Amino acid sequence: MADIELRNLTKLFGKLAAVDDIDLDVEAGEVMCLLGPSGCGKTTTLRLIGGLEQETAGDIFIAGKRVNKLRASQRDIAMVFQFYALYPSLTVAENLAFPLHAEKLSKAEIAQRVAHIADVLELSHALNRVPGRLAEGEKQRVAVGRAIIRDPQCFLFDEPLSRLDVALRQEMRGQIKQLLGDLHKATVIVTHDQIEALTIGDRIAVMRDGVIEQVASPHNIFAQPANVFVAGFIGTPQMNLLPARGIAADGARLRTRLLDQEVTLPIEHRGADLPRADATMTVGIRPRGFNLATEAGPDTLAGTVDLVEPMGAETLMHLRVGEADVRVVTGYRKAIAVGRHLRVRPRAGQVHIFDDTGQRVEP
Ligand code: ATP
């Protein structure tokens, strides 16, 4: 039994379905990231679980108990909107203990919880200091500790790192992942930052327009996107999604008309699962999924280099192929000058096929 279960959950604001008939399970100890573009319904989903919004339809279960009718305070959930500023005149220990005062715990219990959380967050040495005497990273850890010191059934976080600067954010990601792993609670984190979701989540639910498009591990969401939306949303630079028409297929190769060139793609699909030979489809290839070809061949795509963007160790080249812009990432030493003709060869294992409705064709 999952610790958080959403069944046919729907929230209408007027006619707008902010959350549209979603199902989701979050297991005990699992970190689920809700990821998607602005307005896709992430925060509304979180607020529904937390009891801050009333659902229009559907059910919410926490630890097996239907909580639709329970108020937020009765749901045994800690909801964290951001890591708030600390009380400057209180010590670290007092800051950490603050949320426990409402819980009617004994002094000994409070001291024990504070000691535990300080130990987990490596703050034991600083318990008697005031925030002004802490390093920036330590302050953030106190703020995290204060958010999680209660011992609820599950945690809900809404963009918890969004206000931090880039360096601190990177540092905190790793720490939060480790911390959540130690806590063994069902956790839902809303983020629009895919790196954050890929780093912290055990699984990611990608949302669009109130609907969950795919739920999968960070690896699978990247390696096997369920449809063209997820394929285009996850991964930087963005996956190339190229219109194609099938010509013929056997077990390991698919001959296609790809951007008006005939290209034979390496595939690992069984023929029967592929779209019909003459069907239209979308071919997805990530910018790192090509090799540069030294000579023409039936398995290469030809274009002209339109733009070159150095990215440090790698270079992003934009290849003009007919009307299309094909993004190709290569080692910086292999970058080709603007205006040059270039052939690229899609690598085996790097070709994703989506049918004419945009759904992945499974290998
Ligand atoms: P963001 O990343 O921008 O916070 P989100 O994915 O969290 O976006 P929600 O905040 O859940 O999206 O909003 C989903 C949709 O519901 C949006 O179109 C939003 O405008 C709408 N919405 C949210 N809250 C309300 C409300 N109280 N009244 C009316 N519409 C709302």
Tab-separated table of C-alpha atoms and ligand atoms in Angstrom:
chain	number	residue	atom	x	y	z
A	1	MET	CA	0.000	0.000	0.000
A	2	ALA	CA	1.386	3.393	-0.969
A	3	ASP	CA	1.610	6.093	1.715
A	4	ILE	CA	0.003	8.679	-0.544
A	5	GLU	CA	-2.584	7.534	-3.080
A	6	LEU	CA	-4.427	9.817	-5.463
A	7	ARG	CA	-7.356	8.327	-7.331
A	8	ASN	CA	-9.166	10.133	-10.168
A	9	LEU	CA	-8.277	13.394	-8.494
A	10	THR	CA	-9.758	16.459	-10.181
A	11	LYS	CA	-9.789	20.141	-9.314
A	12	LEU	CA	-11.772	22.617	-11.365
A	13	PHE	CA	-11.380	26.377	-11.082
A	14	GLY	CA	-14.484	27.463	-12.959
A	15	LYS	CA	-14.178	25.581	-16.222
A	16	LEU	CA	-10.418	25.140	-15.973
A	17	ALA	CA	-9.299	21.655	-14.938
A	18	ALA	CA	-6.143	22.574	-13.003
A	19	VAL	CA	-5.881	18.876	-12.061
A	20	ASP	CA	-7.628	16.522	-14.431
A	21	ASP	CA	-8.422	13.002	-13.226
A	22	ILE	CA	-4.962	12.011	-12.029
A	23	ASP	CA	-3.814	8.813	-10.304
A	24	LEU	CA	-0.553	8.735	-8.390
A	25	ASP	CA	1.033	6.495	-5.754
A	26	VAL	CA	3.911	7.586	-3.534
A	27	GLU	CA	5.422	4.763	-1.516
A	28	ALA	CA	6.755	5.047	2.023
A	29	GLY	CA	10.302	6.377	1.843
A	30	GLU	CA	9.872	7.466	-1.757
A	31	VAL	CA	10.580	10.963	-3.091
A	32	MET	CA	8.212	11.892	-5.920
A	33	CYS	CA	8.939	15.052	-7.884
A	34	LEU	CA	6.075	16.762	-9.698
A	35	LEU	CA	7.694	18.414	-12.698
A	36	GLY	CA	6.184	20.441	-15.502
A	37	PRO	CA	5.820	23.855	-17.077
A	38	SER	CA	4.210	26.791	-15.325
A	39	GLY	CA	0.473	26.348	-14.826
A	40	CYS	CA	0.424	22.573	-15.376
A	41	GLY	CA	-1.164	21.871	-11.981
A	42	LYS	CA	1.784	20.889	-9.779
A	43	THR	CA	1.053	23.238	-6.905
A	44	THR	CA	-2.672	22.553	-7.020
A	45	THR	CA	-1.954	18.815	-6.729
A	46	LEU	CA	0.264	19.454	-3.716
A	47	ARG	CA	-2.321	21.718	-2.079
A	48	LEU	CA	-4.999	19.070	-2.611
A	49	ILE	CA	-2.869	16.452	-0.859
A	50	GLY	CA	-2.135	18.900	1.950
A	51	GLY	CA	-5.771	19.827	2.414
A	52	LEU	CA	-5.354	23.465	1.394
A	53	GLU	CA	-7.669	23.015	-1.613
A	54	GLN	CA	-10.900	21.071	-1.768
A	55	GLU	CA	-10.968	18.573	-4.648
A	56	THR	CA	-13.823	18.663	-7.149
A	57	ALA	CA	-13.756	14.869	-7.540
A	58	GLY	CA	-11.645	11.855	-6.672
A	59	ASP	CA	-10.008	10.467	-3.557
A	60	ILE	CA	-6.888	11.100	-1.518
A	61	PHE	CA	-5.531	8.409	0.816
A	62	ILE	CA	-2.715	8.920	3.294
A	63	ALA	CA	-1.379	5.763	4.931
A	64	GLY	CA	-4.475	3.943	3.681
A	65	LYS	CA	-6.930	6.389	5.198
A	66	ARG	CA	-9.221	8.502	3.036
A	67	VAL	CA	-8.496	12.100	4.049
A	68	ASN	CA	-10.785	14.067	1.711
A	69	LYS	CA	-12.856	15.318	4.602
A	70	LEU	CA	-9.966	16.020	6.977
A	71	ARG	CA	-8.604	19.505	7.511
A	72	ALA	CA	-4.952	20.232	6.707
A	73	SER	CA	-3.989	20.078	10.384
A	74	GLN	CA	-5.552	16.617	10.740
A	75	ARG	CA	-3.704	14.993	7.831
A	76	ASP	CA	-0.361	14.351	9.588
A	77	ILE	CA	1.600	16.088	6.868
A	78	ALA	CA	4.396	18.652	6.977
A	79	MET	CA	4.065	21.097	4.130
A	80	VAL	CA	7.067	23.273	3.344
A	81	PHE	CA	6.652	26.169	0.963
A	82	GLN	CA	10.179	27.443	1.215
A	83	PHE	CA	12.954	27.396	3.721
A	84	TYR	CA	12.052	30.416	5.798
A	85	ALA	CA	14.435	32.861	7.370
A	86	LEU	CA	15.638	32.010	10.861
A	87	TYR	CA	14.875	33.873	14.060
A	88	PRO	CA	18.074	35.930	14.474
A	89	SER	CA	17.973	36.168	18.265
A	90	LEU	CA	17.369	32.441	18.865
A	91	THR	CA	20.157	29.868	18.885
A	92	VAL	CA	20.266	27.072	16.333
A	93	ALA	CA	18.822	24.680	18.910
A	94	GLU	CA	15.968	27.080	19.673
A	95	ASN	CA	15.295	27.683	15.987
A	96	LEU	CA	15.133	23.946	15.377
A	97	ALA	CA	12.870	23.361	18.371
A	98	PHE	CA	10.432	26.114	17.435
A	99	PRO	CA	7.921	24.045	15.390
A	100	LEU	CA	7.741	21.447	18.167
A	101	HIS	CA	6.258	23.793	20.749
A	102	ALA	CA	2.797	23.328	19.257
A	103	GLU	CA	3.105	19.561	19.636
A	104	LYS	CA	3.038	19.347	23.432
A	105	LEU	CA	6.201	17.286	23.691
A	106	SER	CA	8.242	16.979	26.877
A	107	LYS	CA	11.498	18.927	27.170
A	108	ALA	CA	13.445	15.682	26.947
A	109	GLU	CA	11.674	14.671	23.735
A	110	ILE	CA	12.299	18.074	22.173
A	111	ALA	CA	15.976	17.908	23.126
A	112	GLN	CA	16.251	14.432	21.671
A	113	ARG	CA	14.640	15.450	18.354
A	114	VAL	CA	16.836	18.538	18.099
A	115	ALA	CA	19.946	16.461	18.759
A	116	HIS	CA	18.919	13.916	16.128
A	117	ILE	CA	18.166	16.447	13.410
A	118	ALA	CA	21.347	18.382	14.211
A	119	ASP	CA	23.275	15.157	13.867
A	120	VAL	CA	21.674	14.325	10.491
A	121	LEU	CA	22.315	17.856	9.207
A	122	GLU	CA	25.825	18.089	10.684
A	123	LEU	CA	24.904	21.022	12.883
A	124	SER	CA	25.736	19.546	16.289
A	125	HIS	CA	28.763	21.814	16.647
A	126	ALA	CA	26.646	24.943	16.113
A	127	LEU	CA	23.642	24.325	18.364
A	128	ASN	CA	24.395	27.207	20.714
A	129	ARG	CA	25.221	29.792	18.061
A	130	VAL	CA	22.845	32.421	16.740
A	131	PRO	CA	22.257	32.554	12.940
A	132	GLY	CA	24.477	35.625	12.540
A	133	ARG	CA	27.457	33.462	13.477
A	134	LEU	CA	26.770	30.706	10.940
A	135	ALA	CA	28.082	30.186	7.428
A	136	GLU	CA	25.469	30.539	4.665
A	137	GLY	CA	25.261	26.785	4.052
A	138	GLU	CA	24.783	26.143	7.780
A	139	LYS	CA	21.923	28.653	7.908
A	140	GLN	CA	20.200	26.835	5.090
A	141	ARG	CA	20.618	23.523	6.872
A	142	VAL	CA	19.011	24.967	9.984
A	143	ALA	CA	16.108	26.178	7.847
A	144	VAL	CA	15.733	22.686	6.371
A	145	GLY	CA	15.947	21.156	9.819
A	146	ARG	CA	13.222	23.391	11.130
A	147	ALA	CA	11.008	22.339	8.242
A	148	ILE	CA	11.452	18.638	8.845
A	149	ILE	CA	11.830	18.335	12.609
A	150	ARG	CA	8.236	17.315	13.114
A	151	ASP	CA	7.629	13.624	12.510
A	152	PRO	CA	4.657	13.471	10.181
A	153	GLN	CA	3.486	10.676	7.872
A	154	CYS	CA	4.688	12.561	4.793
A	155	PHE	CA	6.356	15.713	3.547
A	156	LEU	CA	5.172	18.073	0.835
A	157	PHE	CA	7.638	20.636	-0.544
A	158	ASP	CA	6.729	23.418	-2.972
A	159	GLU	CA	9.782	24.666	-4.898
A	160	PRO	CA	11.864	24.530	-1.709
A	161	LEU	CA	15.123	25.652	-3.297
A	162	SER	CA	13.787	28.259	-5.699
A	163	ARG	CA	14.963	31.269	-3.689
A	164	LEU	CA	18.535	30.146	-3.230
A	165	ASP	CA	21.399	31.312	-5.400
A	166	VAL	CA	22.774	28.860	-7.932
A	167	ALA	CA	25.801	27.690	-5.953
A	168	LEU	CA	23.853	27.067	-2.758
A	169	ARG	CA	21.120	25.360	-4.708
A	170	GLN	CA	23.558	22.853	-6.140
A	171	GLU	CA	25.006	22.164	-2.729
A	172	MET	CA	21.566	21.797	-1.139
A	173	ARG	CA	20.261	19.386	-3.787
A	174	GLY	CA	22.697	16.703	-2.787
A	175	GLN	CA	22.119	17.308	0.900
A	176	ILE	CA	18.358	17.188	0.579
A	177	LYS	CA	18.494	13.958	-1.345
A	178	GLN	CA	20.615	12.360	1.335
A	179	LEU	CA	18.452	13.758	4.083
A	180	LEU	CA	15.192	12.594	2.571
A	181	GLY	CA	16.733	9.176	2.077
A	182	ASP	CA	17.480	9.039	5.818
A	183	LEU	CA	13.968	10.128	6.815
A	184	HIS	CA	12.086	7.289	5.040
A	185	LYS	CA	8.909	9.309	4.498
A	186	ALA	CA	6.681	9.562	1.473
A	187	THR	CA	7.649	12.934	0.032
A	188	VAL	CA	6.234	15.002	-2.807
A	189	ILE	CA	8.318	17.865	-4.171
A	190	VAL	CA	7.002	20.376	-6.693
A	191	THR	CA	9.617	21.798	-9.006
A	192	HIS	CA	9.884	23.258	-12.471
A	193	ASP	CA	13.643	22.607	-12.471
A	194	GLN	CA	14.346	19.341	-14.242
A	195	ILE	CA	17.866	19.031	-12.854
A	196	GLU	CA	16.406	19.284	-9.363
A	197	ALA	CA	13.816	16.613	-10.173
A	198	LEU	CA	16.360	14.307	-11.810
A	199	THR	CA	18.774	14.712	-8.887
A	200	ILE	CA	16.403	14.472	-5.943
A	201	GLY	CA	13.491	12.323	-7.120
A	202	ASP	CA	13.245	8.554	-6.817
A	203	ARG	CA	10.513	8.958	-9.413
A	204	ILE	CA	9.290	11.911	-11.418
A	205	ALA	CA	5.714	12.651	-12.476
A	206	VAL	CA	5.766	14.927	-15.518
A	207	MET	CA	2.591	17.011	-15.744
A	208	ARG	CA	1.006	19.044	-18.518
A	209	ASP	CA	-2.370	20.813	-18.515
A	210	GLY	CA	-3.541	19.089	-15.345
A	211	VAL	CA	-2.649	15.616	-16.600
A	212	ILE	CA	0.233	13.323	-15.630
A	213	GLU	CA	2.062	12.454	-18.835
A	214	GLN	CA	4.487	9.931	-17.339
A	215	VAL	CA	5.653	8.614	-13.985
A	216	ALA	CA	9.051	6.955	-14.007
A	217	SER	CA	12.521	6.906	-12.474
A	218	PRO	CA	14.861	9.728	-13.502
A	219	HIS	CA	16.746	7.288	-15.699
A	220	ASN	CA	13.683	5.919	-17.475
A	221	ILE	CA	12.065	9.275	-17.978
A	222	PHE	CA	15.213	10.337	-19.799
A	223	ALA	CA	15.925	7.068	-21.609
A	224	GLN	CA	12.341	6.082	-22.462
A	225	PRO	CA	10.107	9.150	-22.627
A	226	ALA	CA	6.502	8.040	-23.020
A	227	ASN	CA	5.564	10.652	-25.581
A	228	VAL	CA	6.876	13.632	-27.533
A	229	PHE	CA	5.960	16.080	-24.778
A	230	VAL	CA	8.102	14.332	-22.160
A	231	ALA	CA	10.826	13.721	-24.750
A	232	GLY	CA	11.005	17.432	-25.531
A	233	PHE	CA	10.623	18.568	-21.939
A	234	ILE	CA	13.366	16.481	-20.317
A	235	GLY	CA	16.992	16.879	-21.324
A	236	THR	CA	19.198	19.803	-22.283
A	237	PRO	CA	19.796	20.695	-25.020
A	238	GLN	CA	16.337	19.600	-26.056
A	239	MET	CA	15.824	16.342	-27.968
A	240	ASN	CA	15.435	16.742	-31.739
A	241	LEU	CA	11.897	15.707	-32.695
A	242	LEU	CA	11.895	15.243	-36.438
A	243	PRO	CA	8.966	14.441	-38.718
A	244	ALA	CA	9.461	11.257	-40.722
A	245	ARG	CA	7.647	8.721	-42.855
A	246	GLY	CA	8.462	5.036	-42.749
A	247	ILE	CA	9.600	3.275	-45.888
A	248	ALA	CA	10.562	-0.189	-44.684
A	249	ALA	CA	11.706	-1.868	-41.498
A	250	ASP	CA	13.497	-4.993	-40.435
A	251	GLY	CA	14.545	-5.960	-36.903
A	252	ALA	CA	17.469	-3.606	-36.564
A	253	ARG	CA	16.943	-0.905	-39.169
A	254	LEU	CA	14.186	1.439	-40.203
A	255	ARG	CA	14.356	3.106	-43.590
A	256	THR	CA	12.691	6.485	-43.382
A	257	ARG	CA	12.060	9.636	-45.253
A	258	LEU	CA	13.430	11.976	-42.576
A	259	LEU	CA	13.247	15.725	-43.253
A	260	ASP	CA	13.087	14.931	-46.986
A	261	GLN	CA	16.192	12.772	-46.937
A	262	GLU	CA	16.212	9.011	-47.074
A	263	VAL	CA	17.907	7.859	-43.883
A	264	THR	CA	18.218	4.358	-42.473
A	265	LEU	CA	17.999	4.493	-38.695
A	266	PRO	CA	19.434	1.953	-36.264
A	267	ILE	CA	16.533	0.700	-34.159
A	268	GLU	CA	15.993	-2.102	-31.750
A	269	HIS	CA	12.298	-2.489	-32.411
A	270	ARG	CA	10.612	-5.627	-33.573
A	271	GLY	CA	8.946	-4.954	-36.900
A	272	ALA	CA	5.434	-5.714	-35.680
A	273	ASP	CA	5.529	-2.901	-33.112
A	274	LEU	CA	6.540	-0.243	-35.579
A	275	PRO	CA	4.134	2.094	-37.311
A	276	ARG	CA	3.041	0.878	-40.756
A	277	ALA	CA	5.709	1.209	-43.404
A	278	ASP	CA	4.218	4.363	-44.883
A	279	ALA	CA	3.044	5.859	-41.573
A	280	THR	CA	4.016	9.309	-40.430
A	281	MET	CA	5.982	9.343	-37.194
A	282	THR	CA	8.271	11.498	-35.100
A	283	VAL	CA	11.880	10.448	-34.748
A	284	GLY	CA	13.505	11.629	-31.518
A	285	ILE	CA	17.284	11.881	-31.273
A	286	ARG	CA	19.077	13.722	-28.496
A	287	PRO	CA	21.781	16.179	-29.535
A	288	ARG	CA	24.383	13.864	-28.002
A	289	GLY	CA	22.975	10.895	-29.933
A	290	PHE	CA	24.898	11.497	-33.171
A	291	ASN	CA	28.387	10.735	-34.432
A	292	LEU	CA	29.950	12.965	-37.038
A	293	ALA	CA	30.221	11.009	-40.312
A	294	THR	CA	33.333	11.281	-42.443
A	295	GLU	CA	31.595	10.178	-45.619
A	296	ALA	CA	28.114	9.946	-47.105
A	297	GLY	CA	26.095	6.832	-46.390
A	298	PRO	CA	22.459	5.681	-46.232
A	299	ASP	CA	22.531	5.994	-42.462
A	300	THR	CA	23.579	9.654	-42.362
A	301	LEU	CA	21.725	12.950	-42.354
A	302	ALA	CA	23.245	15.901	-44.223
A	303	GLY	CA	22.974	19.590	-43.378
A	304	THR	CA	24.773	22.898	-43.134
A	305	VAL	CA	26.167	24.312	-39.904
A	306	ASP	CA	24.096	27.379	-39.088
A	307	LEU	CA	25.249	28.332	-35.624
A	308	VAL	CA	27.940	27.118	-33.240
A	309	GLU	CA	27.522	27.496	-29.476
A	310	PRO	CA	30.542	26.592	-27.348
A	311	MET	CA	29.478	25.009	-24.039
A	312	GLY	CA	32.901	24.414	-22.477
A	313	ALA	CA	33.916	20.783	-22.864
A	314	GLU	CA	31.307	20.337	-25.594
A	315	THR	CA	29.996	22.374	-28.488
A	316	LEU	CA	26.381	22.668	-29.626
A	317	MET	CA	26.038	22.936	-33.396
A	318	HIS	CA	22.811	23.871	-35.110
A	319	LEU	CA	22.513	22.052	-38.397
A	320	ARG	CA	20.159	23.408	-41.004
A	321	VAL	CA	18.454	20.462	-42.723
A	322	GLY	CA	15.872	21.789	-45.158
A	323	GLU	CA	13.676	24.003	-42.982
A	324	ALA	CA	14.578	22.227	-39.771
A	325	ASP	CA	17.121	23.054	-37.073
A	326	VAL	CA	18.878	19.891	-35.876
A	327	ARG	CA	20.902	20.241	-32.679
A	328	VAL	CA	24.102	18.228	-32.484
A	329	VAL	CA	26.479	18.192	-29.511
A	330	THR	CA	30.049	17.209	-30.099
A	331	GLY	CA	33.368	17.403	-28.250
A	332	TYR	CA	34.746	20.945	-28.535
A	333	ARG	CA	37.731	19.785	-30.580
A	334	LYS	CA	35.392	18.387	-33.225
A	335	ALA	CA	33.322	21.544	-33.707
A	336	ILE	CA	32.789	22.528	-37.338
A	337	ALA	CA	32.726	26.131	-38.618
A	338	VAL	CA	29.514	27.884	-39.622
A	339	GLY	CA	28.602	27.388	-43.270
A	340	ARG	CA	30.290	23.995	-43.622
A	341	HIS	CA	28.346	20.982	-44.847
A	342	LEU	CA	28.168	18.197	-42.354
A	343	ARG	CA	26.876	14.646	-42.121
A	344	VAL	CA	25.794	13.102	-38.861
A	345	ARG	CA	24.991	9.486	-38.063
A	346	PRO	CA	22.382	8.647	-35.394
A	347	ARG	CA	23.887	6.137	-32.994
A	348	ALA	CA	22.319	2.786	-32.177
A	349	GLY	CA	20.247	2.980	-28.987
A	350	GLN	CA	19.705	6.726	-29.457
A	351	VAL	CA	16.711	6.662	-31.793
A	352	HIS	CA	13.256	7.108	-30.254
A	353	ILE	CA	10.196	6.461	-32.396
A	354	PHE	CA	6.837	8.119	-31.652
A	355	ASP	CA	3.681	7.281	-33.596
A	356	ASP	CA	1.439	9.809	-35.307
A	357	THR	CA	-0.355	10.498	-32.010
A	358	GLY	CA	2.970	11.281	-30.318
A	359	GLN	CA	3.104	8.096	-28.208
A	360	ARG	CA	6.330	6.158	-27.845
A	361	VAL	CA	6.612	2.974	-29.859
A	362	GLU	CA	8.111	0.539	-27.367
A	363	PRO	CA	11.097	-1.539	-28.393
B	1	ATP	P1	3.669	27.211	-11.394
B	1	ATP	O1	4.919	26.428	-11.657
B	1	ATP	O2	3.587	28.443	-12.238
B	1	ATP	O3	3.401	27.457	-9.939
B	1	ATP	P2	1.799	25.009	-11.366
B	1	ATP	O4	2.148	23.868	-12.257
B	1	ATP	O5	2.100	24.862	-9.930
B	1	ATP	O6	2.443	26.324	-11.946
B	1	ATP	P3	-0.874	25.583	-10.529
B	1	ATP	O7	-0.452	26.707	-9.649
B	1	ATP	O8	-1.273	24.311	-9.888
B	1	ATP	O9	0.252	25.286	-11.593
B	1	ATP	O10	-2.049	26.109	-11.466
B	1	ATP	C1	-2.703	25.287	-12.419
B	1	ATP	C2	-3.732	26.126	-13.131
B	1	ATP	O11	-4.787	26.470	-12.225
B	1	ATP	C3	-3.204	27.436	-13.682
B	1	ATP	O12	-3.816	27.679	-14.918
B	1	ATP	C4	-3.621	28.446	-12.646
B	1	ATP	O13	-3.802	29.710	-13.246
B	1	ATP	C5	-4.938	27.873	-12.156
B	1	ATP	N1	-5.215	28.221	-10.756
B	1	ATP	C6	-4.461	27.896	-9.688
B	1	ATP	N2	-5.023	28.336	-8.541
B	1	ATP	C7	-6.160	28.967	-8.903
B	1	ATP	C8	-7.199	29.643	-8.181
B	1	ATP	N3	-7.163	29.731	-6.844
B	1	ATP	N4	-8.216	30.169	-8.888
B	1	ATP	C9	-8.255	30.062	-10.231
B	1	ATP	N5	-7.323	29.444	-10.970
B	1	ATP	C10	-6.287	28.895	-10.325
